[in-house]
GROMACS .gro file of C-alpha atoms in nm:
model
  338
    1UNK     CA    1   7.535  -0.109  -0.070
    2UNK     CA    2   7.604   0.262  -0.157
    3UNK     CA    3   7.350   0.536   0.018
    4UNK     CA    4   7.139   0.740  -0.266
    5UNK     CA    5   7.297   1.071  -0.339
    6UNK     CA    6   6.960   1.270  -0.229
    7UNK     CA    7   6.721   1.174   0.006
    8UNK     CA    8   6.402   1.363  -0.081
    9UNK     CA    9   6.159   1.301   0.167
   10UNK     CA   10   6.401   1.335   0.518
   11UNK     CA   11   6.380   1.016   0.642
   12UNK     CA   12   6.769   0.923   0.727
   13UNK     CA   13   6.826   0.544   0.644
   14UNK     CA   14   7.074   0.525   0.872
   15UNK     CA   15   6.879   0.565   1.194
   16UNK     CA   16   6.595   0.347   1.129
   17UNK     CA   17   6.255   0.478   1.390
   18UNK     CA   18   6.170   0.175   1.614
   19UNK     CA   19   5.892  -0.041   1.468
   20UNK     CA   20   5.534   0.088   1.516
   21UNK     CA   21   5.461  -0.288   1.415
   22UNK     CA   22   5.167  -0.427   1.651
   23UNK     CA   23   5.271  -0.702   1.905
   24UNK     CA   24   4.980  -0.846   1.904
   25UNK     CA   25   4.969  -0.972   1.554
   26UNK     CA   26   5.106  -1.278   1.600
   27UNK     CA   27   4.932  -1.615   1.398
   28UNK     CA   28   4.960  -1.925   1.229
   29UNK     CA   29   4.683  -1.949   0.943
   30UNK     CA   30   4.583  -1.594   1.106
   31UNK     CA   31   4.652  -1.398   1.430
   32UNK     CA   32   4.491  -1.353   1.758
   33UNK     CA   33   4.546  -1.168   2.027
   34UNK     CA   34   4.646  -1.358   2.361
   35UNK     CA   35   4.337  -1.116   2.564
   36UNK     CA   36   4.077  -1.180   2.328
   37UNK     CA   37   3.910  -1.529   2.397
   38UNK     CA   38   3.554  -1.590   2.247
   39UNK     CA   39   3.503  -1.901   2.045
   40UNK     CA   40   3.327  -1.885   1.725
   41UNK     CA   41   3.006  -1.949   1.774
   42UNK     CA   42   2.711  -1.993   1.546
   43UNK     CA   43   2.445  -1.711   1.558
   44UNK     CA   44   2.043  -1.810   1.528
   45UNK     CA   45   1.978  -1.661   1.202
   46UNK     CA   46   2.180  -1.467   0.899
   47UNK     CA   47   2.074  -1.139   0.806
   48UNK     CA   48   1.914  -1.144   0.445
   49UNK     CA   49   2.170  -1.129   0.189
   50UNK     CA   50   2.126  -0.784  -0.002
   51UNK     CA   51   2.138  -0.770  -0.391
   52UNK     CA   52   2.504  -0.813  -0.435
   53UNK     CA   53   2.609  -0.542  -0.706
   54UNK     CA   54   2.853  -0.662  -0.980
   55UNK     CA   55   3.169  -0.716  -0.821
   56UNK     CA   56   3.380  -0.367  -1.002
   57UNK     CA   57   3.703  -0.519  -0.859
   58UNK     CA   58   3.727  -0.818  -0.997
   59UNK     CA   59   3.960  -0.958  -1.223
   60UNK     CA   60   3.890  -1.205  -1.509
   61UNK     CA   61   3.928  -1.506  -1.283
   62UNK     CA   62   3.710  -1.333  -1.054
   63UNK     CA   63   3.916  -1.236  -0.781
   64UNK     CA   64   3.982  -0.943  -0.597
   65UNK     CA   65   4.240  -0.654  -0.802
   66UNK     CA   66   4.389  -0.468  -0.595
   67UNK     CA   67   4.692  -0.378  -0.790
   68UNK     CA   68   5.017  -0.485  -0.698
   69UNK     CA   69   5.119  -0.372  -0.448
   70UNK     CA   70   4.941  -0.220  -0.122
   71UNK     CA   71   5.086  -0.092   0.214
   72UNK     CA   72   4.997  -0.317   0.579
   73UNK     CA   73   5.039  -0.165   0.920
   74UNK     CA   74   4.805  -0.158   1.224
   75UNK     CA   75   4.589   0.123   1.115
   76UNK     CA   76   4.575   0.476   0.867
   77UNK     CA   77   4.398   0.771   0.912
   78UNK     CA   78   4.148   0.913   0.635
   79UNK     CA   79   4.414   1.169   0.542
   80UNK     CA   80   4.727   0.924   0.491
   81UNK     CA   81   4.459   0.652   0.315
   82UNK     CA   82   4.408   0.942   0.046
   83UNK     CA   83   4.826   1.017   0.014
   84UNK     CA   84   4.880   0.596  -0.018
   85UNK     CA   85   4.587   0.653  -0.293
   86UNK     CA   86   4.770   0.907  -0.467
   87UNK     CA   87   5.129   0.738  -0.456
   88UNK     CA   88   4.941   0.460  -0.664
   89UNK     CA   89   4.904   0.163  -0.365
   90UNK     CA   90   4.641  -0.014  -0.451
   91UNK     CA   91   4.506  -0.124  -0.109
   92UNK     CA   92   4.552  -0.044   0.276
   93UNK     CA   93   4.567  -0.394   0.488
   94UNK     CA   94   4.460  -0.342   0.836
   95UNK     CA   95   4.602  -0.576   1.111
   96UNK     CA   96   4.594  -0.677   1.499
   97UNK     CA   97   4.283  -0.826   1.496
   98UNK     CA   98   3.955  -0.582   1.437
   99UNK     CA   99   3.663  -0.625   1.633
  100UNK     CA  100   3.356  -0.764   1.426
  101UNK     CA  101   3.194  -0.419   1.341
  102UNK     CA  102   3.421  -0.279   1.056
  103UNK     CA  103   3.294   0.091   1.125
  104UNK     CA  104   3.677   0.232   1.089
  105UNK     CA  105   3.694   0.098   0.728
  106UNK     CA  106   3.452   0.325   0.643
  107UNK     CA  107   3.621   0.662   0.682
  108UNK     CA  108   3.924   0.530   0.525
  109UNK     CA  109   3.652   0.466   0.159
  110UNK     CA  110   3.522   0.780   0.223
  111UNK     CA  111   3.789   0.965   0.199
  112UNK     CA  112   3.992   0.768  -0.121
  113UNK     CA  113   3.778   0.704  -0.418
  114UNK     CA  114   4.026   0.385  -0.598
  115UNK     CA  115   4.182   0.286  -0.261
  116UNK     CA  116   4.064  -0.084  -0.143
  117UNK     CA  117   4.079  -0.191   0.229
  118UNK     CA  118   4.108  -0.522   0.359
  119UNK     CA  119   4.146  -0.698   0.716
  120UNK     CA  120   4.462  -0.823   0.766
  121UNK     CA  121   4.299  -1.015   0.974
  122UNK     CA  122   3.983  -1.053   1.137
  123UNK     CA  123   4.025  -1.320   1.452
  124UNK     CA  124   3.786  -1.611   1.444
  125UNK     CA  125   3.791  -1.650   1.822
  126UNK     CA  126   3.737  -1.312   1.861
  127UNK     CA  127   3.444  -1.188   1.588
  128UNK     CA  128   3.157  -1.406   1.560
  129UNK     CA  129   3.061  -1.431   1.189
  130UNK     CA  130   2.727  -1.279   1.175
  131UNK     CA  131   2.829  -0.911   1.305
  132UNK     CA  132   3.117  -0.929   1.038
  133UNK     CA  133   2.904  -1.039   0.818
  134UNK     CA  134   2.656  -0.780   0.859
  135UNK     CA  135   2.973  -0.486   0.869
  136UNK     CA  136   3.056  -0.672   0.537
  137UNK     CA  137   2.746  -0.624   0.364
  138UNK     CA  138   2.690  -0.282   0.480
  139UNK     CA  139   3.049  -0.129   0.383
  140UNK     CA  140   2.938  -0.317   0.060
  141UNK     CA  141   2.629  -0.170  -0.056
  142UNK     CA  142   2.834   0.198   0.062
  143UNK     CA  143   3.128   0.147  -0.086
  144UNK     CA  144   3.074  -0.183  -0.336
  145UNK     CA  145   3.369  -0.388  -0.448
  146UNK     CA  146   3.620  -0.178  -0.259
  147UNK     CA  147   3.632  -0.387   0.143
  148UNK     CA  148   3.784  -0.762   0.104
  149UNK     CA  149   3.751  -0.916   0.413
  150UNK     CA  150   4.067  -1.088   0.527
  151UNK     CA  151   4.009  -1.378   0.805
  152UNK     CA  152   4.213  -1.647   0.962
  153UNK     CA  153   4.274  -1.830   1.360
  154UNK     CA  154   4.539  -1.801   1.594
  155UNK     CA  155   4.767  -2.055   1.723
  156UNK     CA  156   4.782  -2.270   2.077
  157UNK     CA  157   5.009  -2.032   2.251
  158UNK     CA  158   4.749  -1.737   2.228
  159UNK     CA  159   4.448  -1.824   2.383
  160UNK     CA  160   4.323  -2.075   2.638
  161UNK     CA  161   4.015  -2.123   2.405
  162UNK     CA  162   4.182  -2.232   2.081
  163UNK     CA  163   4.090  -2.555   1.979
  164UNK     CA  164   4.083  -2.758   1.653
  165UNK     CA  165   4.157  -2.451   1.426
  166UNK     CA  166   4.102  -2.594   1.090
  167UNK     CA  167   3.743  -2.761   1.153
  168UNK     CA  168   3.670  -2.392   1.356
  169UNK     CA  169   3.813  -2.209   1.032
  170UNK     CA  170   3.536  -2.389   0.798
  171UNK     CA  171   3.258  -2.358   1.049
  172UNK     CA  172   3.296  -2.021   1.025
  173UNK     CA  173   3.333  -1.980   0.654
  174UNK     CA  174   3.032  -2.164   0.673
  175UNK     CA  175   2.858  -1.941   0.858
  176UNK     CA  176   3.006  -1.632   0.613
  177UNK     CA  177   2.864  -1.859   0.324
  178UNK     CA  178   2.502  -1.836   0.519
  179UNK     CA  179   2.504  -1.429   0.577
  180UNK     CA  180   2.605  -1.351   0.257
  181UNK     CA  181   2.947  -1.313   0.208
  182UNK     CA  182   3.042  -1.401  -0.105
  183UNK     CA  183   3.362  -1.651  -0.135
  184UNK     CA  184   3.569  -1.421  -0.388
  185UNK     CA  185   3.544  -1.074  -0.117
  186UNK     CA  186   3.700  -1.266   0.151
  187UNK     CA  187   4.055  -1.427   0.190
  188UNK     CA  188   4.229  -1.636   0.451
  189UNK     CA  189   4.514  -1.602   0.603
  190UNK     CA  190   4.727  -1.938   0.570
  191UNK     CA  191   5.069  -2.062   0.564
  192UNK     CA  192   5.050  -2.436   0.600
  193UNK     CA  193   4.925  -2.656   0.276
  194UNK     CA  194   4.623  -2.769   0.480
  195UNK     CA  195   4.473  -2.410   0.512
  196UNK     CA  196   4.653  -2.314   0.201
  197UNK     CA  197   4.449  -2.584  -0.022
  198UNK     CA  198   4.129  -2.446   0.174
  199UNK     CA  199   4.186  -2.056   0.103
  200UNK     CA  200   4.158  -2.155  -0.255
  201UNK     CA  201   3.871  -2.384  -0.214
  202UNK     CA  202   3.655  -2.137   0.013
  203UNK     CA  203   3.733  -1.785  -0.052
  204UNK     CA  204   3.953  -1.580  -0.305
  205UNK     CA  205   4.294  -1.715  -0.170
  206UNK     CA  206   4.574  -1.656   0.072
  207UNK     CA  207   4.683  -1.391   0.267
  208UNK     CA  208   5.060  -1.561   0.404
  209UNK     CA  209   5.232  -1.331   0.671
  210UNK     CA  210   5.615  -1.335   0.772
  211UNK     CA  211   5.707  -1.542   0.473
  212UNK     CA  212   5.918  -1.508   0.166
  213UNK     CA  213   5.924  -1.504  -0.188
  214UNK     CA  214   6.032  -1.922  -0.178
  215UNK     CA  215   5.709  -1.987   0.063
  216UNK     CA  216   5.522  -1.770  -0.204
  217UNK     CA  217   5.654  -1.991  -0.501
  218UNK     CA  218   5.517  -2.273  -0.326
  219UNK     CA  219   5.171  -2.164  -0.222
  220UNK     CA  220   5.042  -2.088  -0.574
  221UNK     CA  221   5.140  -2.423  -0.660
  222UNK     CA  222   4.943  -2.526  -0.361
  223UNK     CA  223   4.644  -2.353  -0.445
  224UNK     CA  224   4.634  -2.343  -0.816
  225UNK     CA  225   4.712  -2.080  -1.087
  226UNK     CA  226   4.358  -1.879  -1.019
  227UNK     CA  227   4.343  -1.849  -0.670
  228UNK     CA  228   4.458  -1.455  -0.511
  229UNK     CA  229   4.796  -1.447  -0.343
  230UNK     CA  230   4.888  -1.165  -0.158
  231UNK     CA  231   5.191  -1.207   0.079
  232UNK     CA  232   5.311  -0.966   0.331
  233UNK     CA  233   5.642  -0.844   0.389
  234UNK     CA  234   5.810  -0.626   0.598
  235UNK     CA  235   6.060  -0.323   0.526
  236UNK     CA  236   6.326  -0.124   0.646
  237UNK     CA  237   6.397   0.151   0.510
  238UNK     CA  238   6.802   0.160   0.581
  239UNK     CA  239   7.132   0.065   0.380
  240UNK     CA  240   7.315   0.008   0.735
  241UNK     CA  241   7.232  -0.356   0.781
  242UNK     CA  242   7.298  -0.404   1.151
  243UNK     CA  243   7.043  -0.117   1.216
  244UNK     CA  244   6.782  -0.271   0.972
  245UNK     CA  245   6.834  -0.595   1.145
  246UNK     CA  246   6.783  -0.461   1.497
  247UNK     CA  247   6.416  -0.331   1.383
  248UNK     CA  248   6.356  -0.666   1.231
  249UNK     CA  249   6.435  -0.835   1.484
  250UNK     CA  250   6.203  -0.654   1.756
  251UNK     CA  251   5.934  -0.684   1.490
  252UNK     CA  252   5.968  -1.022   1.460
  253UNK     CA  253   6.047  -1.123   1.909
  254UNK     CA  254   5.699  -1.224   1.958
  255UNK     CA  255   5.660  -1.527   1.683
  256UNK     CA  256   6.000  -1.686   1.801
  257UNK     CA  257   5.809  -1.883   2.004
  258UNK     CA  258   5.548  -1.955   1.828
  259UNK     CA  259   5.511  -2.363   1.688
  260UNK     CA  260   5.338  -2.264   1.357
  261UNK     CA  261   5.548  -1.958   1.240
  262UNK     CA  262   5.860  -2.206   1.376
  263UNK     CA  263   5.743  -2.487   1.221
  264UNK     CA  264   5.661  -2.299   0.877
  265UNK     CA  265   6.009  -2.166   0.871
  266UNK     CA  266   6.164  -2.500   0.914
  267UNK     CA  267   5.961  -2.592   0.552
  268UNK     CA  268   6.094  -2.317   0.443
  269UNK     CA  269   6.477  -2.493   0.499
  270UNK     CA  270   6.533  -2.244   0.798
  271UNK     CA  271   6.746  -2.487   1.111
  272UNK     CA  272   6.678  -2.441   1.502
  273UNK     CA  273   6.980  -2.196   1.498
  274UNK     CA  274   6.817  -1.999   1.310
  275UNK     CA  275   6.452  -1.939   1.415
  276UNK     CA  276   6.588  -1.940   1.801
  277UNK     CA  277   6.550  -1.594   1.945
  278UNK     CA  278   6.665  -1.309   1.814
  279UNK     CA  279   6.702  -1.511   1.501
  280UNK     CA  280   6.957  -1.552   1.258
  281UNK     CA  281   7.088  -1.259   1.015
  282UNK     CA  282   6.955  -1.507   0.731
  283UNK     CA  283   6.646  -1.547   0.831
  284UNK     CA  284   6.597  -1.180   0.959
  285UNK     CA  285   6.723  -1.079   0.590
  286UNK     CA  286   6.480  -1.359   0.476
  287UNK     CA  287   6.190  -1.178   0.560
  288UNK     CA  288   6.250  -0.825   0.625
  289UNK     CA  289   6.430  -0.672   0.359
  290UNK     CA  290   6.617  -0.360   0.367
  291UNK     CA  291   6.878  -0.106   0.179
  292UNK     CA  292   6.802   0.163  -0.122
  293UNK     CA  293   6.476   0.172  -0.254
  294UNK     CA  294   6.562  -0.034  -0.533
  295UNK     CA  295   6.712  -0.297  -0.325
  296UNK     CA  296   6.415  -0.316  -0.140
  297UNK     CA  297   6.155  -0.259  -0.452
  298UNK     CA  298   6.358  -0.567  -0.590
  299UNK     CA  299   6.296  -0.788  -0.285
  300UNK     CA  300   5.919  -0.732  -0.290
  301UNK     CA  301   5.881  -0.794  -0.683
  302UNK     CA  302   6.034  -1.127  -0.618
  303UNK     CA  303   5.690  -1.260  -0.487
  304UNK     CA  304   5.528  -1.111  -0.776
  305UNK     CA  305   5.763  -1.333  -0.964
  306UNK     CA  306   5.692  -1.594  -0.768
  307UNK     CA  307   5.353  -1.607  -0.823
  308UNK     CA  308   5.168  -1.354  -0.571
  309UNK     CA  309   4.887  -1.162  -0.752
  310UNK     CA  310   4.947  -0.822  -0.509
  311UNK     CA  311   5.239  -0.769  -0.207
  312UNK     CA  312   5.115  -0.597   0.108
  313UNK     CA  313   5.425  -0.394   0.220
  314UNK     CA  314   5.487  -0.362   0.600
  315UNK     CA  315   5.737  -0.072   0.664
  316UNK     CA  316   5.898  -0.086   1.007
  317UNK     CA  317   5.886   0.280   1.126
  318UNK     CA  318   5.678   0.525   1.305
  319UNK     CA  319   5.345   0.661   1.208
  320UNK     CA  320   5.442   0.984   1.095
  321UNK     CA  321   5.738   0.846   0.886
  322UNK     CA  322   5.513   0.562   0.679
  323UNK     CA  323   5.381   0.855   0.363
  324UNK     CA  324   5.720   0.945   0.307
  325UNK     CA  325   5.901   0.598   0.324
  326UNK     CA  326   5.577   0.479   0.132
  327UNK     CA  327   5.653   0.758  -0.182
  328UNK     CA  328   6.052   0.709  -0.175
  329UNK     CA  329   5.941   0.321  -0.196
  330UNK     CA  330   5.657   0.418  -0.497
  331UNK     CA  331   5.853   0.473  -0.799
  332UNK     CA  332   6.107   0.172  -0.767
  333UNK     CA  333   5.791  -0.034  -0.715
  334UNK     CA  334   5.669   0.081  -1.055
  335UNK     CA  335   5.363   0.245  -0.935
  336UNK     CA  336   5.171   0.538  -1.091
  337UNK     CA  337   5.040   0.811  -0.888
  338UNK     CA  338   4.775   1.014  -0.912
   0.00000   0.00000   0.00000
């Protein structure tokens, strides 16, 4: 694949910067991280639900619309929040697991005035329900419509206290039912047709991570032409493939051993060979996609094709490099800036 003639922003394609991806963010339905090991557990009493104010964000089917595409890492600052803004993202997705009070969503709002943010995701074992609850409905009445609150569980391999995570996942959507949080401002993060069929049944939809545009195809026939999609996927901004594959594949070490990413993978037609560590150039192409722009812009639009309502965009590089890969990625992605 031929390099671009000009290369605006400085960031040379050939020398992809090592991930800044978080290693902690491993999950099945969710993540968790392997130190954090508090159950769910369910609080005395909810906190009175305040007057919800019409929902500005939602679409006709009532769910959240937060554009098509946003960007995903571990974190932004105020000042990069307002540059994704202005290159016409439509959301910042924050990952490896939050802790239950959502203060640092707050100056992220403050600062944009479109720009949603959403938890990419908060860890049932680790945030009890009724402090999230209660960051919900405060970053709510601040900022209203703009915070969806992304949930989901871990897997076995992460914590000595996971147990039964499906019946643990609807106690604790329960519990967001009793302080207040209404089903379409929260989504969970799923990738098996179990959790799938309950995303749509309990909150706005799915949030899949490490998948591709096939799994996408088949979770919105899972969960029903209404229900929000948004799929991550990851980027590398490079045309030399065996560089962009070496990124991919540190971003991806962790989950090689992990049953539920292995075992979605094999749905996905992936064999042993290829989800055994590092992992196979097809399935490292699979789900991190590099080369031009346009190669790349092409990739993502393929879940949009496939169904997904909005694509959170992971790009595998350092923090200082993620605005300018973000704007060289903006205008192939069709977006509109500000």
């Amino acid at each position: 694949m031929p390099r671009p003639t000009q290369n605006p922003t400085g960031i040379d394609r050939n020398r992809p910067e090592s991930t800044g991806i978080d290693p902690n963010r491993p999950e099945s339905t969710g993540i968790a991280c392997p130190d954090r090991r508090v159950g769910p557990t369910v609080t005395d009493s909810a906190p009175s639900a305040p007057n919800a104010p019409e929902d500005q964000t939602s679409s006709a089917a009532g769910n959240p619309d937060l554009g098509r595409f946003g960007s995903f890492g571990r974190g932004v600052t105020p000042q990069q929040a307002k540059e994704i803004e202005a290159l016409g993202y439509g959301a910042v997705w924050v990952g490896g697991s939050p802790p239950a009070e959502l203060a640092w969503v707050e100056p992220i709002l403050e600062a944009t005035t479109t720009l949603h943010v959403a938890t990419g995701i908060v860890n049932i074992w680790s945030a009890a329900a009724k402090p999230v609850a209660e960051s919900f409905q405060r970053i709510d009445r601040a900022y209203p419509g703009r915070f969806l609150l992304g949930i989901g569980v871990g897997h076995p391999e992460a914590t000595a206290e996971y147990r039964k995570p499906y019946d643990a996942l609807v106690q604790y959507l329960d519990q967001l039912d009793e302080y207040g949080v209404p089903a379409d401002r929260r989504v969970v993060a799923a990738l098996g047709p179990r959790v799938l069929k309950l995303s749509a049944e309990r909150s706005a939809g799915a949030h899949p991570y490490l998948t591709t545009p096939e799994h996408t195809a088949q979770a919105r026939e899972l969960i029903g032409p209404s229900a929000f999609l948004a799929p991550e996927h990851k980027v590398v901004l490079t045309t030399d493939s065996e560089q962009a594959r070496s990124v991919g594949r540190k971003a991806l070490d962790i989950y090689f051993n992990l049953a539920n990413y292995r075992n979605n993978w094999k749905r996905l037609g992936f064999s042993d060979d290829d989800i055994a560590r590092p992992g196979s150039d097809r399935l490292v192409d699979a789900v991190v996609a590099h080369g031009t722009p346009e190669a790349i812009a092409a990739r993502l639009k393929q879940h949009l094709d496939a169904g997904a309502d909005h694509v959170p965009v992971q790009v595998l590089t350092k923090a200082e490099n993620l605005i300018p890969a973000l704007a060289e990625l903006a205008g192939p992605l069709g977006l509109t800036p500000s």
